[in-house]
PDB file of C-alpha atoms in Angstrom:
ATOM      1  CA  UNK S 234     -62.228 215.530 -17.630  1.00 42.00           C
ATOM      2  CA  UNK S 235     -63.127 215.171 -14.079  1.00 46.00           C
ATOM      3  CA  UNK S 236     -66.222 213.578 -12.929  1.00 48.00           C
ATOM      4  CA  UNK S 237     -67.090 211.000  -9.925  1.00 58.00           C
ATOM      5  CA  UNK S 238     -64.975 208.339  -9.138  1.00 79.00           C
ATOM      6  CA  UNK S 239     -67.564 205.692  -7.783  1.00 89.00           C
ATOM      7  CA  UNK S 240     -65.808 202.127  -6.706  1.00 94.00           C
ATOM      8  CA  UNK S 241     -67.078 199.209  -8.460  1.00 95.00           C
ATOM      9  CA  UNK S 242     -67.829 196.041  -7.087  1.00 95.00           C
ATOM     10  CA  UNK S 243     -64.963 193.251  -6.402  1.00 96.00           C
ATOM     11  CA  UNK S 244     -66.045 190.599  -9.238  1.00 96.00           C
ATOM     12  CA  UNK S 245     -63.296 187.963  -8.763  1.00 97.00           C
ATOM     13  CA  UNK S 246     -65.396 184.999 -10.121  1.00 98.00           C
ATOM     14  CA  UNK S 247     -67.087 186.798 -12.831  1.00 97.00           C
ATOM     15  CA  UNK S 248     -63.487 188.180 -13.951  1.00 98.00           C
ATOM     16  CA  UNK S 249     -61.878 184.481 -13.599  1.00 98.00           C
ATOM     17  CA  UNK S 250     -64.524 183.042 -15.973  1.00 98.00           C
ATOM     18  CA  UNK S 251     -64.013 186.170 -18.601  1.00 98.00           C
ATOM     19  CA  UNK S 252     -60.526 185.649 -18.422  1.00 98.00           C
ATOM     20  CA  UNK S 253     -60.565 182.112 -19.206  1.00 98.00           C
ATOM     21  CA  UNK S 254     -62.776 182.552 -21.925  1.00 98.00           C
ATOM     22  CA  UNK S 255     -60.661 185.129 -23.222  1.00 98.00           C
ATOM     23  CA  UNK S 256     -57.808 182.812 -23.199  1.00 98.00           C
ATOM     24  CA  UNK S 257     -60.031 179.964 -25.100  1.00 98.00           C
ATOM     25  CA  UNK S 258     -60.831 182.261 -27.547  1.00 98.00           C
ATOM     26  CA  UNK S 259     -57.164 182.728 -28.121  1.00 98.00           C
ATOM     27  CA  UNK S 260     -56.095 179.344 -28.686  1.00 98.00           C
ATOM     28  CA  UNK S 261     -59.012 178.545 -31.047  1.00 98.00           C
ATOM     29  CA  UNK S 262     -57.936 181.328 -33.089  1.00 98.00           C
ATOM     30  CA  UNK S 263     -54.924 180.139 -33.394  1.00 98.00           C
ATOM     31  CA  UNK S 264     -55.778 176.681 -33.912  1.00 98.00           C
ATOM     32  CA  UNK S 265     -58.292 177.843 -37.028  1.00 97.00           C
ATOM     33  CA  UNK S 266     -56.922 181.053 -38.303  1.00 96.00           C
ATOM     34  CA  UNK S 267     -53.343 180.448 -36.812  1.00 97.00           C
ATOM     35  CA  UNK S 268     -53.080 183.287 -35.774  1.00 97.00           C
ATOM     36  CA  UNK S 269     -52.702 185.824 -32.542  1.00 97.00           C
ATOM     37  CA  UNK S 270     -56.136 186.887 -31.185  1.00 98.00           C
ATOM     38  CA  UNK S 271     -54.984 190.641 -30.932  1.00 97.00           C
ATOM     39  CA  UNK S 272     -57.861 193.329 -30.988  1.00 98.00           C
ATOM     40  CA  UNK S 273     -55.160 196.056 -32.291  1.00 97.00           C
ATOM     41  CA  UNK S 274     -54.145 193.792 -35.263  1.00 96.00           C
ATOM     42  CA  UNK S 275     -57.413 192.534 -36.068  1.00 97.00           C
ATOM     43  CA  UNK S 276     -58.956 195.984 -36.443  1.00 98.00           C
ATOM     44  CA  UNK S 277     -56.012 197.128 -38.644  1.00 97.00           C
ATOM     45  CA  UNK S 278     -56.318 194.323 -40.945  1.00 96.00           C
ATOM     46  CA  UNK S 279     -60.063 194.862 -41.267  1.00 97.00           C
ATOM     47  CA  UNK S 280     -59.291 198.430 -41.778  1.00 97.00           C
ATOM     48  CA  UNK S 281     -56.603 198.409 -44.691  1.00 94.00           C
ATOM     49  CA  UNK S 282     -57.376 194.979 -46.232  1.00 91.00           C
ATOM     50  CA  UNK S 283     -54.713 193.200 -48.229  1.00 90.00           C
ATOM     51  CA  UNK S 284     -56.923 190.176 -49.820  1.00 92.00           C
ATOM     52  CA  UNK S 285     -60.374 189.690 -49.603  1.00 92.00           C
ATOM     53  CA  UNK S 286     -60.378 186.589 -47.763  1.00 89.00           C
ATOM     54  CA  UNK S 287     -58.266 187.954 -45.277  1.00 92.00           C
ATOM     55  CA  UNK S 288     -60.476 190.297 -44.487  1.00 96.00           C
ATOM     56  CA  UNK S 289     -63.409 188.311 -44.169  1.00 95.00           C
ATOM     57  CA  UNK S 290     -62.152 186.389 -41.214  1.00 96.00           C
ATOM     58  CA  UNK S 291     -61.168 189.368 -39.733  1.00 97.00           C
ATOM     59  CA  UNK S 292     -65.008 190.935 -40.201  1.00 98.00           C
ATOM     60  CA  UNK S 293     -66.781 187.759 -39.339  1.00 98.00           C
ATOM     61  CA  UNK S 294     -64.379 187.576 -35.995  1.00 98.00           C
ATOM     62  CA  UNK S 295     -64.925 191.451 -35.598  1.00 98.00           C
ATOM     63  CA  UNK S 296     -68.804 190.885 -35.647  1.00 98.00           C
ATOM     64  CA  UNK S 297     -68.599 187.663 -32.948  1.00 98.00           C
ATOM     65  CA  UNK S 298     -66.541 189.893 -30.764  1.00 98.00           C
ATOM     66  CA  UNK S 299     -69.510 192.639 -31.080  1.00 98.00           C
ATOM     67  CA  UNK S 300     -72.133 189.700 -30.320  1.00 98.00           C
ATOM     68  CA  UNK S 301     -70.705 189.007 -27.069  1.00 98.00           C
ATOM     69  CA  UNK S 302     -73.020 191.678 -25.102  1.00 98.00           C
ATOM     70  CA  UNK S 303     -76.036 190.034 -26.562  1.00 98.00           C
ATOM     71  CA  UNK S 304     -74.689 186.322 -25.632  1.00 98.00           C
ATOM     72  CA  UNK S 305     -74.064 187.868 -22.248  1.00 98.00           C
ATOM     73  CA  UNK S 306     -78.004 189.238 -22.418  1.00 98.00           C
ATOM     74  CA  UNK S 307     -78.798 186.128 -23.235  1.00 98.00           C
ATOM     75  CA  UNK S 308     -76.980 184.151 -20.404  1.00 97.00           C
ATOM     76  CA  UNK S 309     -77.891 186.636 -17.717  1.00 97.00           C
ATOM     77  CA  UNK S 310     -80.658 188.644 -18.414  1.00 97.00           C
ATOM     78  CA  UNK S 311     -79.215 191.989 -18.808  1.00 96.00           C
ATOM     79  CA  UNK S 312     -76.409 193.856 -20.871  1.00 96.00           C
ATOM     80  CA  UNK S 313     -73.222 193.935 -19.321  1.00 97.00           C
ATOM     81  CA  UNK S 314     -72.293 197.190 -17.389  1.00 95.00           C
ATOM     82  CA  UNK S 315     -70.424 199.939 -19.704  1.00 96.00           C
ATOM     83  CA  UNK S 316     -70.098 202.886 -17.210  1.00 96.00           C
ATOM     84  CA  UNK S 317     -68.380 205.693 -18.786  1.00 96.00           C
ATOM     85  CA  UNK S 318     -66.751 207.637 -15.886  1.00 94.00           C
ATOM     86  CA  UNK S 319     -64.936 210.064 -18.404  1.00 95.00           C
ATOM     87  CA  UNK S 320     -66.266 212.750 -20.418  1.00 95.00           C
ATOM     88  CA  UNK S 321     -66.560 212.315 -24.408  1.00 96.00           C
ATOM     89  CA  UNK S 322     -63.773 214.643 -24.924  1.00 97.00           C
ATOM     90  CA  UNK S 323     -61.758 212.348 -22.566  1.00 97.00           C
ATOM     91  CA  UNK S 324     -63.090 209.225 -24.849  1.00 97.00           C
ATOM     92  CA  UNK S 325     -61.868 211.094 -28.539  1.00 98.00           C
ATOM     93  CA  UNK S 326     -58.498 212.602 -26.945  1.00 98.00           C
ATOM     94  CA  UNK S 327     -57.927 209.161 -25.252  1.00 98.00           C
ATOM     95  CA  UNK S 328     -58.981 207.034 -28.543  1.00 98.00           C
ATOM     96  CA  UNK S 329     -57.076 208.694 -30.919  1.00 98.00           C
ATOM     97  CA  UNK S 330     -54.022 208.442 -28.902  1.00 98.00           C
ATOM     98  CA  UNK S 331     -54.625 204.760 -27.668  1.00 98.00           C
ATOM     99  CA  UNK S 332     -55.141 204.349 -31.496  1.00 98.00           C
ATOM    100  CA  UNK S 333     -50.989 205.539 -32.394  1.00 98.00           C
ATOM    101  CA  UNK S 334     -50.422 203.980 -29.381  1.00 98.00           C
ATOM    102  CA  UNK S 335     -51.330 200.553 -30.148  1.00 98.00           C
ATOM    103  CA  UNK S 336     -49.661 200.905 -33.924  1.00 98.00           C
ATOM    104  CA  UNK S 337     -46.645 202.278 -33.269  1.00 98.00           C
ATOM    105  CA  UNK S 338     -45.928 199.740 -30.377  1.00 97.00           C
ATOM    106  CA  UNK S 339     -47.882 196.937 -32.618  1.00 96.00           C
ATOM    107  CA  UNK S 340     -50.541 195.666 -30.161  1.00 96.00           C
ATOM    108  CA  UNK S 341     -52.641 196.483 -27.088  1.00 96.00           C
ATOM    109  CA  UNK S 342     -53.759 194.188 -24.185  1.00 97.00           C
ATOM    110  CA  UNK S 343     -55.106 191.295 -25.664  1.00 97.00           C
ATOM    111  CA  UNK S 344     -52.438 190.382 -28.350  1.00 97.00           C
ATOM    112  CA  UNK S 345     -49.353 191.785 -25.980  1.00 97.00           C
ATOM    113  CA  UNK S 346     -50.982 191.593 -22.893  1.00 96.00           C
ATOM    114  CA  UNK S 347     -52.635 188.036 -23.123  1.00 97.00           C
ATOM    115  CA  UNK S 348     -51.189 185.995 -26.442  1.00 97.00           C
ATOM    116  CA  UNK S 349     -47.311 187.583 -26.340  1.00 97.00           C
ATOM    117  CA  UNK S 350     -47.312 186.920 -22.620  1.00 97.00           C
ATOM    118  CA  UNK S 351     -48.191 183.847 -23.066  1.00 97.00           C
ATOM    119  CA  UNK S 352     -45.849 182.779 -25.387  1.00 96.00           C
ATOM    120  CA  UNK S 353     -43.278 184.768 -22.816  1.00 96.00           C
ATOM    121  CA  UNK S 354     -42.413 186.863 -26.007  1.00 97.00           C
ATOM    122  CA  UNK S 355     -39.476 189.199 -24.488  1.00 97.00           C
ATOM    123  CA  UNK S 356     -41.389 192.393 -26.785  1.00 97.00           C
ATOM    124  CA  UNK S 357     -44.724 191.999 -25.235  1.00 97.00           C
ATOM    125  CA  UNK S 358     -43.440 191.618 -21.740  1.00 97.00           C
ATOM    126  CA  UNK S 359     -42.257 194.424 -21.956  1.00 98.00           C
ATOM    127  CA  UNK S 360     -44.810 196.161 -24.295  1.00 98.00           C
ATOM    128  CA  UNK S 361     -47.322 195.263 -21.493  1.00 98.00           C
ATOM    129  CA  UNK S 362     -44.765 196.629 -18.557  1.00 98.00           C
ATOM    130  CA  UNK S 363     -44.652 199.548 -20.516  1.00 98.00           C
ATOM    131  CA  UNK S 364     -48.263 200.351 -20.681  1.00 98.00           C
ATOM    132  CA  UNK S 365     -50.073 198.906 -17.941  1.00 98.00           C
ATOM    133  CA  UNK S 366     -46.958 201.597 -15.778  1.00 98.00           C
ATOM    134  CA  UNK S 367     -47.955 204.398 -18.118  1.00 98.00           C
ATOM    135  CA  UNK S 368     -51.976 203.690 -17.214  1.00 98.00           C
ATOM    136  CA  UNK S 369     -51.308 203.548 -13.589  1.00 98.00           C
ATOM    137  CA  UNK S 370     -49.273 206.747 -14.173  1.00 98.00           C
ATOM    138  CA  UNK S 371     -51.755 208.625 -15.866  1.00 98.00           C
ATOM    139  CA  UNK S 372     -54.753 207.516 -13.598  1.00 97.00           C
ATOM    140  CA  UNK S 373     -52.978 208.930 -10.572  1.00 96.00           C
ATOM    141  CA  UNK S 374     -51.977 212.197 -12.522  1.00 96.00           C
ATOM    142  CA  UNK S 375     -55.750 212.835 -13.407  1.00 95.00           C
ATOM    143  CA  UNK S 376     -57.107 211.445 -10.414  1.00 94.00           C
ATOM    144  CA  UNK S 377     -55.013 212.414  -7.674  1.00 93.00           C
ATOM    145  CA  UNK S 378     -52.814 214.942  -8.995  1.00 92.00           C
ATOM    146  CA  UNK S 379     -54.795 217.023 -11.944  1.00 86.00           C
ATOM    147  CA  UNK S 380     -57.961 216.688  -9.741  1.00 74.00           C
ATOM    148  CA  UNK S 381     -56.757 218.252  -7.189  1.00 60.00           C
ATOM    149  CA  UNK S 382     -55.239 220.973  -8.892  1.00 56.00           C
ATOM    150  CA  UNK S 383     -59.154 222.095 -10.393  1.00 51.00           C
ATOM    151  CA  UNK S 384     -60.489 221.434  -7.057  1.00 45.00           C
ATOM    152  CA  UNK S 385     -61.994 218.270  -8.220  1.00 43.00           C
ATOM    153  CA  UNK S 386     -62.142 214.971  -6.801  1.00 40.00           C
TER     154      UNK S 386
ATOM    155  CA  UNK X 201     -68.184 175.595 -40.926  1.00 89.00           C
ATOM    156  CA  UNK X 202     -65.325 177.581 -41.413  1.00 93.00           C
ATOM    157  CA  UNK X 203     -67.818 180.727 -41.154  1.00 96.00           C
ATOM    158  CA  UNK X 204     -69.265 179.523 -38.110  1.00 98.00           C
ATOM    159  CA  UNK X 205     -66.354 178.461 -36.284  1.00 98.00           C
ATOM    160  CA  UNK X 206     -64.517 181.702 -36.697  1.00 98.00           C
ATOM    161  CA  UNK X 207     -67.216 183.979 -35.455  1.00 98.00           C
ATOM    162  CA  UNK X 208     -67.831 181.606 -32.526  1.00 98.00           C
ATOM    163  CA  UNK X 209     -64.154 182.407 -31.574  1.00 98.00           C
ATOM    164  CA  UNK X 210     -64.940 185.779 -31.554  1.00 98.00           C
ATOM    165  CA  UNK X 211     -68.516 185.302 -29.870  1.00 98.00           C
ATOM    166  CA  UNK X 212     -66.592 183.734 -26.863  1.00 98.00           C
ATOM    167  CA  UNK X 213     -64.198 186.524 -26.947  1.00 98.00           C
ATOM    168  CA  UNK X 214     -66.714 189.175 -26.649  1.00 98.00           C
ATOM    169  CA  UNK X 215     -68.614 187.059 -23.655  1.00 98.00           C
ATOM    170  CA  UNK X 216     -65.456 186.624 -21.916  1.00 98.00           C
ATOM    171  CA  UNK X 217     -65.033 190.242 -22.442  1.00 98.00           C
ATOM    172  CA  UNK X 218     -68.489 190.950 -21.075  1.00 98.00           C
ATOM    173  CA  UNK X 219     -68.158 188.732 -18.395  1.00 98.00           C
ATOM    174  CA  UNK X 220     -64.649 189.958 -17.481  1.00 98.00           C
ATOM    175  CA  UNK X 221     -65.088 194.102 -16.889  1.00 97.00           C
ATOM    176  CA  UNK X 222     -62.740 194.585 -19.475  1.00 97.00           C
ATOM    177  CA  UNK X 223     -65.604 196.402 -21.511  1.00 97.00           C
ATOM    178  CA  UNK X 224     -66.658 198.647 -18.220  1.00 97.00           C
ATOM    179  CA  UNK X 225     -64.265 201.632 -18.112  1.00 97.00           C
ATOM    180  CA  UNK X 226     -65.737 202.410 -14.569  1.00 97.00           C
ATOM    181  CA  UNK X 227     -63.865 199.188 -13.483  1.00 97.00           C
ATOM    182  CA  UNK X 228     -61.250 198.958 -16.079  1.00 98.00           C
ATOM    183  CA  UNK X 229     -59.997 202.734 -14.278  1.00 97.00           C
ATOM    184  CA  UNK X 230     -60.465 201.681 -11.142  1.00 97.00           C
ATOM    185  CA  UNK X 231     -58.067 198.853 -11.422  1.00 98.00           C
ATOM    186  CA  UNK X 232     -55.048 201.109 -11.681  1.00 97.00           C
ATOM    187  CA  UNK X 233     -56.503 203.558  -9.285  1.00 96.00           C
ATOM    188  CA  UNK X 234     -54.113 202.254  -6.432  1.00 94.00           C
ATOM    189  CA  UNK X 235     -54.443 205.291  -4.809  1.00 93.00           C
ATOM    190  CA  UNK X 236     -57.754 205.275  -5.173  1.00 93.00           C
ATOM    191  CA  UNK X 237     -61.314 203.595  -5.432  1.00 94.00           C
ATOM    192  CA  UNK X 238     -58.569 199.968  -6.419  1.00 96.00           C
ATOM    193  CA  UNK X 239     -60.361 197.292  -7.912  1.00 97.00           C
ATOM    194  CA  UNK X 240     -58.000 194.292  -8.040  1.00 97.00           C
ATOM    195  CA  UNK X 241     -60.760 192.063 -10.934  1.00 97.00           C
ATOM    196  CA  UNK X 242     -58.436 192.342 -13.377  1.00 97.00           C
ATOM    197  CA  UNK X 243     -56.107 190.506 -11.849  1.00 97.00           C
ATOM    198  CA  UNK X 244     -58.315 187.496 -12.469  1.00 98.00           C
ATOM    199  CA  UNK X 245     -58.978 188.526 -15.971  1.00 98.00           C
ATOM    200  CA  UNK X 246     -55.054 188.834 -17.055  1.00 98.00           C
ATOM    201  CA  UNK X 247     -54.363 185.462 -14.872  1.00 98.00           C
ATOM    202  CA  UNK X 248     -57.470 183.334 -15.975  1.00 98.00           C
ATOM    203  CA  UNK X 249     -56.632 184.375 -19.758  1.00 98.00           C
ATOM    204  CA  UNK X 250     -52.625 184.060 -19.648  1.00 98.00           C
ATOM    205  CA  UNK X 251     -53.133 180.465 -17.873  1.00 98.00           C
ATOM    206  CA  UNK X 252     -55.421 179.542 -20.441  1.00 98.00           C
ATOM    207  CA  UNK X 253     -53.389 180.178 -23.345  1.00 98.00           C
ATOM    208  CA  UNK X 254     -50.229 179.528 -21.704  1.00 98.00           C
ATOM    209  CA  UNK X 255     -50.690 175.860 -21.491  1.00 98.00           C
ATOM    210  CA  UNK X 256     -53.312 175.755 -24.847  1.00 98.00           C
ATOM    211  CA  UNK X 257     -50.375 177.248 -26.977  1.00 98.00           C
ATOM    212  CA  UNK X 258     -48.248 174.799 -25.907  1.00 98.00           C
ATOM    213  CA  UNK X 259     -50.391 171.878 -26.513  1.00 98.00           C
ATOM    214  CA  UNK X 260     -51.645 173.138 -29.758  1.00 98.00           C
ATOM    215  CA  UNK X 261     -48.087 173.627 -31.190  1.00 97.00           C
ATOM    216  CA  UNK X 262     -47.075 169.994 -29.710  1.00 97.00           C
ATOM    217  CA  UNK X 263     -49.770 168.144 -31.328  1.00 97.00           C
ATOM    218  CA  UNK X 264     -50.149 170.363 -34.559  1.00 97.00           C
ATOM    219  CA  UNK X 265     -48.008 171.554 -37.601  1.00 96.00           C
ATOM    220  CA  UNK X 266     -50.827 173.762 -39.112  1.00 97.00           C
ATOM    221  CA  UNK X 267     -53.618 175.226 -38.015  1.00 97.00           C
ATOM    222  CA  UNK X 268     -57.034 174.349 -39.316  1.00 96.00           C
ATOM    223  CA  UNK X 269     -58.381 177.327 -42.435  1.00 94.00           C
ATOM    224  CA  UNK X 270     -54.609 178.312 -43.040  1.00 94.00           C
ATOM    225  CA  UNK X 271     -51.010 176.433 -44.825  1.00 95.00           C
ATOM    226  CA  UNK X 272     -49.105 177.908 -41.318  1.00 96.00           C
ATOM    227  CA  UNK X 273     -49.180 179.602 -38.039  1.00 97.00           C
ATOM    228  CA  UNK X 274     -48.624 182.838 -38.328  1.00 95.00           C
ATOM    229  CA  UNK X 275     -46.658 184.239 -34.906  1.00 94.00           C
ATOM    230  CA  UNK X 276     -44.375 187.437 -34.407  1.00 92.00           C
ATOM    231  CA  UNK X 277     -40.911 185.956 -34.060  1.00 90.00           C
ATOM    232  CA  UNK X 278     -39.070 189.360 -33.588  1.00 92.00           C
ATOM    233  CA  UNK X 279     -37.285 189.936 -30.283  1.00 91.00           C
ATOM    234  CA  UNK X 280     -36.122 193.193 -31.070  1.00 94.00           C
ATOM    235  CA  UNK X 281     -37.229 195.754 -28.223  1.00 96.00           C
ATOM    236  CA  UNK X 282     -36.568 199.122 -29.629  1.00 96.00           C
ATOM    237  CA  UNK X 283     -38.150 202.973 -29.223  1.00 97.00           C
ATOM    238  CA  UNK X 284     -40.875 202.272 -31.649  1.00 97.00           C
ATOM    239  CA  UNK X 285     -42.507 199.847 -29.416  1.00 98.00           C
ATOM    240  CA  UNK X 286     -41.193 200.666 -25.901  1.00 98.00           C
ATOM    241  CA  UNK X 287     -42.820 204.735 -26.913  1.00 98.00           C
ATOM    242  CA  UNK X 288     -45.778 203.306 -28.575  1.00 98.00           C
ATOM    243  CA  UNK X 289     -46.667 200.906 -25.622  1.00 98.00           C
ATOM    244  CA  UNK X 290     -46.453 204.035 -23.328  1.00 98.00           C
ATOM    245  CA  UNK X 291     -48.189 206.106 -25.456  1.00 98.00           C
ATOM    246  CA  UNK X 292     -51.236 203.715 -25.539  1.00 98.00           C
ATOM    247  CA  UNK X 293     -51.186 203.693 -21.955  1.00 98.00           C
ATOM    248  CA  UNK X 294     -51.971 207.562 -21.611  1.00 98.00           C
ATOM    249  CA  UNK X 295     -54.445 206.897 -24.031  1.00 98.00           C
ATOM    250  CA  UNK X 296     -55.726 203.739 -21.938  1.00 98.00           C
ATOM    251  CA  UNK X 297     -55.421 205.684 -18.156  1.00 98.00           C
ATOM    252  CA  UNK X 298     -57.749 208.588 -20.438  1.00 97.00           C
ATOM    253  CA  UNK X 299     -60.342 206.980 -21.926  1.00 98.00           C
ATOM    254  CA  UNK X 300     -60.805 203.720 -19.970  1.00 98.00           C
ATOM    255  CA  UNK X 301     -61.091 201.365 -23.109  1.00 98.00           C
ATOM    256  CA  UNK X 302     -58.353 199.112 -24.993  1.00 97.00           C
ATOM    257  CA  UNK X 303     -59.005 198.104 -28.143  1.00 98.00           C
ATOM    258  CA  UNK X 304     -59.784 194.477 -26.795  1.00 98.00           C
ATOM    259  CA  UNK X 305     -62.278 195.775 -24.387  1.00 98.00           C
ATOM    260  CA  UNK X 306     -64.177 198.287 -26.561  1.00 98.00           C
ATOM    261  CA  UNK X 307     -64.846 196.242 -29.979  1.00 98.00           C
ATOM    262  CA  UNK X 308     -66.991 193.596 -27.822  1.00 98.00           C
ATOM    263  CA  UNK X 309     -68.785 196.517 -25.835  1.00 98.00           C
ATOM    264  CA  UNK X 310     -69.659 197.909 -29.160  1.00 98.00           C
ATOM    265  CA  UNK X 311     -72.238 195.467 -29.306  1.00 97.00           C
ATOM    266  CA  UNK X 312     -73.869 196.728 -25.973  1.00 96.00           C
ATOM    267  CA  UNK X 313     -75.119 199.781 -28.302  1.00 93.00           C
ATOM    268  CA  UNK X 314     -73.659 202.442 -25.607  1.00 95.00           C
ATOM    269  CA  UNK X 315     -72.741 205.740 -27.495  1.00 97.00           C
ATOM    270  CA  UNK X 316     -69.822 205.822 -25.626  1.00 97.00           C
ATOM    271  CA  UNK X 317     -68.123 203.052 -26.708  1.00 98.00           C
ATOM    272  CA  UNK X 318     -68.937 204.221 -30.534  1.00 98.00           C
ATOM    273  CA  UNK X 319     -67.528 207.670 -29.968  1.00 98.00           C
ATOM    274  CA  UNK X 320     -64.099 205.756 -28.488  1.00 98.00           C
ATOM    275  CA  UNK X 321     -64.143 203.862 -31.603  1.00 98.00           C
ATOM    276  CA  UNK X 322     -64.300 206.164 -33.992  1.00 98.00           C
ATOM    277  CA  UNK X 323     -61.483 208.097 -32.247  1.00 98.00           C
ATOM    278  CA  UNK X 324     -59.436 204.982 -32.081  1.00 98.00           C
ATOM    279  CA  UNK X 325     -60.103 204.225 -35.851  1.00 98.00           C
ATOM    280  CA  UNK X 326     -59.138 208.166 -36.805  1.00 98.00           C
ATOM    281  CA  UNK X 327     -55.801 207.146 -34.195  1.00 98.00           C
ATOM    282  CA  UNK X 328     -55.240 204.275 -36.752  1.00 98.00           C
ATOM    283  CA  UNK X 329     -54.678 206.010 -39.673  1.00 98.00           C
ATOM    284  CA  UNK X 330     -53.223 208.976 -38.619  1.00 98.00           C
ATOM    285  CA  UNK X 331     -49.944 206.345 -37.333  1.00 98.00           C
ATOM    286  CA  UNK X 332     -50.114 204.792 -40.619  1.00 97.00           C
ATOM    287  CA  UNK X 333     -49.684 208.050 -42.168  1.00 97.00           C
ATOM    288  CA  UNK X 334     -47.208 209.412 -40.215  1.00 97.00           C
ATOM    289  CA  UNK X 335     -45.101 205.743 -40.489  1.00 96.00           C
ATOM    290  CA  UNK X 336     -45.374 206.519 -44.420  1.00 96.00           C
ATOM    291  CA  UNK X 337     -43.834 209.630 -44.028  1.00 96.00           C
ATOM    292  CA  UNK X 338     -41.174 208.601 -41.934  1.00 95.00           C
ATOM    293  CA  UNK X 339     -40.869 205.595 -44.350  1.00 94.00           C
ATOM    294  CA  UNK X 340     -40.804 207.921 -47.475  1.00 95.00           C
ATOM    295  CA  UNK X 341     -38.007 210.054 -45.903  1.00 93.00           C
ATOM    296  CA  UNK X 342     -35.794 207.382 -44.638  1.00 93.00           C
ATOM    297  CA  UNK X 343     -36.440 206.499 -48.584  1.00 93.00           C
ATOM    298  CA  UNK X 344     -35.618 210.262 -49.566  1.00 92.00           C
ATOM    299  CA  UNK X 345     -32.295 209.927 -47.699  1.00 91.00           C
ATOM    300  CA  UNK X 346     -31.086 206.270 -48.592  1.00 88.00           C
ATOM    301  CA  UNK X 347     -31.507 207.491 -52.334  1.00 80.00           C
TER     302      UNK X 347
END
């Protein structure tokens, strides 16, 4: 699980702009669709459809999220940066358990994390407490802690 | 229209995204790397995002009753702040401090075409059902019992 841990560059304009776009994105949702622009619940809906034309909002929203690289290429000339510091057993262990994760505690970083927030819903305050401590946690325990134990890092 | 307009919401999603380092696990870990290689961009992300729909919420609610495709908003109105979501949230964050990618962050990058990102997916998806599942069964014994 231990590779390089290179830094990455401070981007705090390029950030700013994502983030505000992020938070557009959520109020036209909710002005069309009226409804919370969270990844976790969109996925699940597209996953285990109730109606059909509930989930084709849900797929044609899925597959303008996935265009957003290529409107990126577009705007700037390259793809945007996905470095993978982890290795791909890292990436299944750590998707299948952000995947109970985010069900069991009923949303992830975008519908907690930006849209509860937000609407300073009590649960996702502290839904996004909770997880953004057990990230930090578990980023020092592999990084600092684990790591040194296998005479990494 | 209707077509159009909803996959442009999610086209500006997955730019913002793109834009943002939210789909860059690289960055994404070094933000909670105090100890570490700290990147503090997220900050930005969270702040430029939250301020956005802070006040757009509020306006949109003010001036509307409905929302454009649909008879009614649909938001969560529980306040309830029990195991279920207090133990999921954590668990999601060893999951997160792992792998690098949310959900929010990965289904734009999926787009970039980085094998990565698809192997995270899948992995999340399998994570998916195999909560559903197990909620049935709890569901299904709580049933068991109350009968």
């Amino acid at each position: 699980m231990i590779t390089e841990f290179s830094p990455t560059e401070f981007t705090p304009w390029a950030s700013l702009i994502g983030g505000l776009l992020i938070g557009a994105a959520a109020v036209l949702l909710m002005a069309l669709q009226g409804r919370i622009f969270g990844a976790t619940g969109i996925l699940a809906g597209f996953l285990t459809p109730t109606n059909s034309s509930d989930w084709a909002w849900r797929a044609i929203l899925l597959a303008g999220m996935a265009s957003g690289p290529l409107a990126f290429a577009a705007l700037t000339g390259h793809m945007p940066v996905v470095e993978v510091p982890v290795s791909k057993t890292a990436l299944i262990i750590g998707g299948f358990i952000v995947g109970i994760g985010v069900s069991y505690g009923s949303g992830c970083t975008s519908g907690h994390g930006v849209c509860g927030m937000s609407r300073l819903s009590p649960r996702s305050i502290v839904a996004t407490l909770s997880f953004m401590f057990a990230t930090a946690v578990t980023v020092y325990l592999i990084r600092h802690v684990f790591g040194q134990v296998v005479g990494g890092a | 229209m209707k077509h159009f307009l909803t996959y442009l919401t999610g086209l500006i999603f997955g730019l913002g995204i793109s834009m943002s380092g939210m789909a860059n696990p690289a960055k994404v870990l070094n933000f909670f790397d105090f100890a570490g290689t700290w990147d503090p961009s997220l900050v930005f992300v969270m702040g430029g995002a939250v301020t956005v729909s802070f006040f757009g919420y509020r306006a949109l609610f003010k001036r509307y009753e409905t929302p454009a495709f649909e008879p009614r908003f649909i938001v969560p109105t529980s306040r309830v702040i029990d195991a279920k979501l207090v133990g999921g949230s954590l668990v999601f964050g060893v999951g997160w401090g792992i792998a690098g990618f949310c959900p929010g962050g990965a289904l734009p990058a999926l787009g970039a075409l980085d094998a990565n990102v698809w192997v995270f997916f899948v992995a999340l998806v399998a994570g998916i059902f195999a909560a559903k599942f197990m909620m049935k069964l709890t569901a299904a014994k709580a049933a068991r019992r109350a009968a």
